[in-house]
Amino acid sequence: MQEQHMARESKAKTATKGGSRPESGGKSTGKTPAPSQQAPGGYDILFKGDNIELLRGTIRHHIMSFQGRDPDRAGNEDSYRALSYTLRDALMYKWIKGQKSLYAQARKRVYYLSMEFLVGRSLTNAVINLGMQEPLHQALKTLGTDLEELQSCEEDAALGNGGLGRLAACFLDSIATMGIPAYGYGILYDYGIFHQSIVDGCQVETPDSWLRTGSPWLYERSHFMYPVQFGGRVHSYIDQEGRYRSRWVDTNIVMAMACDMLVPGFRNDHVINMRLWRAKASRELDLESFNAGDYVSAVESKVQSETISKVLYPSDDIAEGQLLRLRQQYFFVAATLQDVMRRYRKTNVHFEDFPNQVAIQLNDTHPAIAIPELMRLLLDVEGQSWELAWDVCVKTFAYTNHTLMPEALETWSVDMFGSLLPRHLEIIYEINRRFLLEVAERYPGNLRRIQEMSLIEEGPVRKIRMANLAIIGSHSINGVAELHTKLLTEHLFRNFYEMYPERFNAKTNGITPRRWLLCCNQELARLIGEKIGMDWATDLDKLRALEAFADDPEFRQRWREIKRLNKEKLAAIIKKRCNGLEVDPDSLFDIQVKRIHQYKRQLLNVLHVIRLYQHFVAHPESTRPARTVIFAGKAAPSYQRAKLIVRLINSVAGVINRDPRVAGRLRVAFIPNYGVSLAERIIPAADLSEQISTAGTEASGTGNMKFALNGALTIGTLDGANVEIRQEVGAENIFIFGMTAQEVESEKRIKSRKPIQIYEQNPTVRAIVDAIAQGAFSDGDRELFRPLVDDLMSENDPYLLLLDLESYLTCQDMVGEIYGDQDAWTKKSILNVARMGKFSSDRTIRQYAEEIWGIRVE
Ligand SMILES: *Cc1c(COP(=O)(O)O)cnc(C)c1O
């Protein structure tokens, strides 16, 4: 009982036989006619730049027609929406134009599947990418407002947890800027990552109902509505040709409705689409309750099905194994593949060509169910053979791994999986059977290897290993930094690497320089532009030209003034959000902002803060520079240790900020509710960027790149992309400390140094740990933070905090010394920015396109 809401697109029908290319939509490829001739509603004219009157008129028109308000009495909220609709019109106009030319060229398309897109706000980014700052500034002035005020009306689209989701958003920006025919696919959560507040030092979560008043950037496209099946059973039969076939029947249906957000490229005519699925109840009532005559209960249970897209799971780097999460994954994958198929079938009848027309990138294993789902579609719906279907799958899919930590690897209990997706379980068993035959053939008699590589983990609860599935079903498996990829092939996926070495590759993460420099640090961008032009915005290697100014005293002076200005702005935010806390913009802004996680070692940072505190108290004559240590980040609501760390940070902050002995020397701020918009204000104000994870735990990091691009110096371990940042900026321009990944690995085995020895031998370390243990930050309560002290002192601390502490403290002393020499510091800061070219997500995407997707980029 599937619904017939099947999608239909308003397009020139391009029926074809045997895969011949469509001529489509009138005019041919590439060339676009003169704008004035083809702009319905005059949109091209609108964005020419000298049409301030037209712009103003359009905004006023939208205030009336969309907001239903008198334009003369509109407030900022109305103006924000009207402006967004105005810009959205421009994006839609470009999008339609672009799609016509895309269909005409029949180019291969890329589908980027991600459970998370951490977009943040869209307004300023759209204005800057469309090149409309100047005319808009003028138009808004006549309306009595400005962009900054309107921007603050926008809620963040916070549909992600952290790095993984933000990476997906940066990738879409680069894809649009480089004109690659690609689509992002994900879920439109009604509630994004929770809102964090701090009450009595503790994290308190409240729901992020960002859609409460609707988002002007979203198009709800009710004509793209697909049925998604759940549950039911598998019906097997012999078809007319005597072949064994299966069909998935008696299922419950939930509808997936497309909600689109357009993503503009930077000052080009490209716009790409991020299609997010929202769950809608299907019209049919479940037979059982309906037959029982209980209509209201039947409707109620229908409405229940809409919970699928209600809320984002708030755990970063921890797999949760909940049924609703599995439903979310299958829901968005099933809808996406129907959309992919629809588009493919417009111009193709055979499936041999599928991998030449379609590339699907899996952002982590969250969408890995796409592999058995595509198998099901090809086998059960399209009637293809297993061999062809599997060949198509492997050539189509590519998988990005994001973590080395075992607790982040997804597994699903076979029972849960089988009751929700019985046909997919059968397919997974068959994939596994065939795969293990291959393994047995290659490694005869090696049972251990078969157990390790199997898609099924045996045990009291049998589980499906999604990473193994993603590897077997993909032609490319990539890590997100060089070190990460090396560790993947040597440890976590070693068996698979030995079997399929050609599948593994490294794609070092990147960030978009548009949002993370041009938009968020406009003064610095302007100064850079003055000296070397603006080409760096789409060719970040061009920043190299800044090296020539690193020794120019006047340039350094202006560089410092901009940093100082950004610090003043952040100080104002801290005052507002941290109970009036005043911080000194002349102090060293030492910043760690990211998800709160043990492996990221915010606790190590706190130990240094306590050390500084004790130092300043004991040595009022100290010449060390004053510091403001700033933290922000969310802890997963169920992650008790992380929440205790938040509490410790706030408790230490409380004690230090109240102590007159360190006034003017040390301040600690925990800024609540870290997210993209806050990051855009915090990062430009940083002097020092804390990237201090235990070596071998952070896959890449992207926060590290954002900071360095904004002129912060990094203090960090040789972990993730820090290794490559050091290579680029030069060892003399970065503060590296601690054990290497290799040293961590061997130290965990041989335990040559134990925390207790370090504690006993080093009085500085002892004083720090004792302060926490004796309740110096908990009103004398020795119990509150005991779990953290126990972690620190444990021989089995997986994150080796005490083993890295001495090296960290020494390194921090060096930071302080060099900060004292402002000229030396500024020079390093300039050189960091000048050498960040590699970390543009444009470079990353070019590599994905050329080396994984098989797409040439101009
Ligand atoms: C970049 C970013 C992250 C990732 O930061 P890491 O330091 O790499 O963990 C997380 N959250 C937000 C809001 C970001 O912008």
mmCIF file of C-alpha atoms and ligand atoms in Angstrom, residues 118 156 160-167 170 193 316-317 509 511 515-516 592-595 599-600 602 633-634 673-680 683 689-691 698 700-707, ligand 1:
data_model
loop_
_atom_site.group_PDB
_atom_site.id
_atom_site.type_symbol
_atom_site.label_atom_id
_atom_site.label_comp_id
_atom_site.label_asym_id
_atom_site.label_seq_id
_atom_site.Cartn_x
_atom_site.Cartn_y
_atom_site.Cartn_z
ATOM 1 C CA LEU A 118 26.085 22.371 10.733
ATOM 2 C CA ASP A 156 21.485 29.122 13.520
ATOM 3 C CA GLY A 160 24.922 18.902 13.544
ATOM 4 C CA ASN A 161 27.068 18.164 16.562
ATOM 5 C CA GLY A 162 30.470 19.548 15.647
ATOM 6 C CA GLY A 163 33.291 18.941 13.226
ATOM 7 C CA LEU A 164 31.620 16.282 11.078
ATOM 8 C CA GLY A 165 28.542 18.392 10.404
ATOM 9 C CA ARG A 166 30.499 21.587 9.913
ATOM 10 C CA LEU A 167 32.742 19.790 7.409
ATOM 11 C CA CYS A 170 32.045 23.736 4.286
ATOM 12 C CA ILE A 193 21.735 20.494 18.681
ATOM 13 C CA ASP A 316 29.477 13.449 19.129
ATOM 14 C CA ASP A 317 31.890 10.556 18.591
ATOM 15 C CA ASN A 509 39.926 18.199 5.794
ATOM 16 C CA ILE A 511 37.424 24.866 5.798
ATOM 17 C CA ARG A 515 32.814 31.911 5.944
ATOM 18 C CA TRP A 516 35.954 31.487 8.030
ATOM 19 C CA GLN A 592 39.765 26.230 23.457
ATOM 20 C CA VAL A 593 36.353 25.903 21.821
ATOM 21 C CA LYS A 594 35.029 22.554 20.585
ATOM 22 C CA ARG A 595 32.835 19.731 21.852
ATOM 23 C CA TYR A 599 40.082 12.888 24.290
ATOM 24 C CA LYS A 600 40.131 16.595 23.449
ATOM 25 C CA GLN A 602 39.932 20.358 28.132
ATOM 26 C CA GLY A 633 31.613 23.724 23.949
ATOM 27 C CA LYS A 634 28.761 21.354 24.568
ATOM 28 C CA ASN A 673 26.072 27.625 23.849
ATOM 29 C CA TYR A 674 28.960 27.189 21.455
ATOM 30 C CA GLY A 675 27.849 27.011 17.835
ATOM 31 C CA VAL A 676 28.769 28.308 14.407
ATOM 32 C CA SER A 677 27.669 31.897 15.019
ATOM 33 C CA LEU A 678 29.590 32.093 18.254
ATOM 34 C CA ALA A 679 32.624 30.491 16.615
ATOM 35 C CA GLU A 680 32.542 33.228 13.990
ATOM 36 C CA ILE A 683 37.913 32.662 16.481
ATOM 37 C CA SER A 689 44.476 28.159 19.732
ATOM 38 C CA GLU A 690 44.362 25.075 21.957
ATOM 39 C CA GLN A 691 44.512 21.827 19.925
ATOM 40 C CA GLU A 698 41.604 13.510 16.853
ATOM 41 C CA SER A 700 41.748 15.804 11.766
ATOM 42 C CA GLY A 701 40.179 18.732 13.538
ATOM 43 C CA THR A 702 38.983 21.741 11.596
ATOM 44 C CA GLY A 703 38.817 24.222 14.468
ATOM 45 C CA ASN A 704 42.623 24.177 14.356
ATOM 46 C CA MET A 705 42.469 25.436 10.744
ATOM 47 C CA LYS A 706 39.927 28.182 11.436
ATOM 48 C CA PHE A 707 42.068 29.629 14.215
HETATM 49 C C1 LIG B 1 34.701 23.935 13.394
HETATM 50 C C2 LIG B 1 33.687 23.635 14.403
HETATM 51 C C3 LIG B 1 33.786 22.479 15.179
HETATM 52 C C4 LIG B 1 34.945 21.518 15.069
HETATM 53 O O1 LIG B 1 35.961 21.946 15.941
HETATM 54 P P1 LIG B 1 37.178 20.984 16.338
HETATM 55 O O2 LIG B 1 38.065 21.878 17.120
HETATM 56 O O3 LIG B 1 37.802 20.549 15.054
HETATM 57 O O4 LIG B 1 36.616 19.871 17.121
HETATM 58 C C5 LIG B 1 32.813 22.234 16.121
HETATM 59 N N1 LIG B 1 31.783 23.088 16.298
HETATM 60 C C6 LIG B 1 31.662 24.212 15.570
HETATM 61 C C7 LIG B 1 30.511 25.110 15.822
HETATM 62 C C8 LIG B 1 32.598 24.524 14.604
HETATM 63 O O5 LIG B 1 32.457 25.637 13.883
#
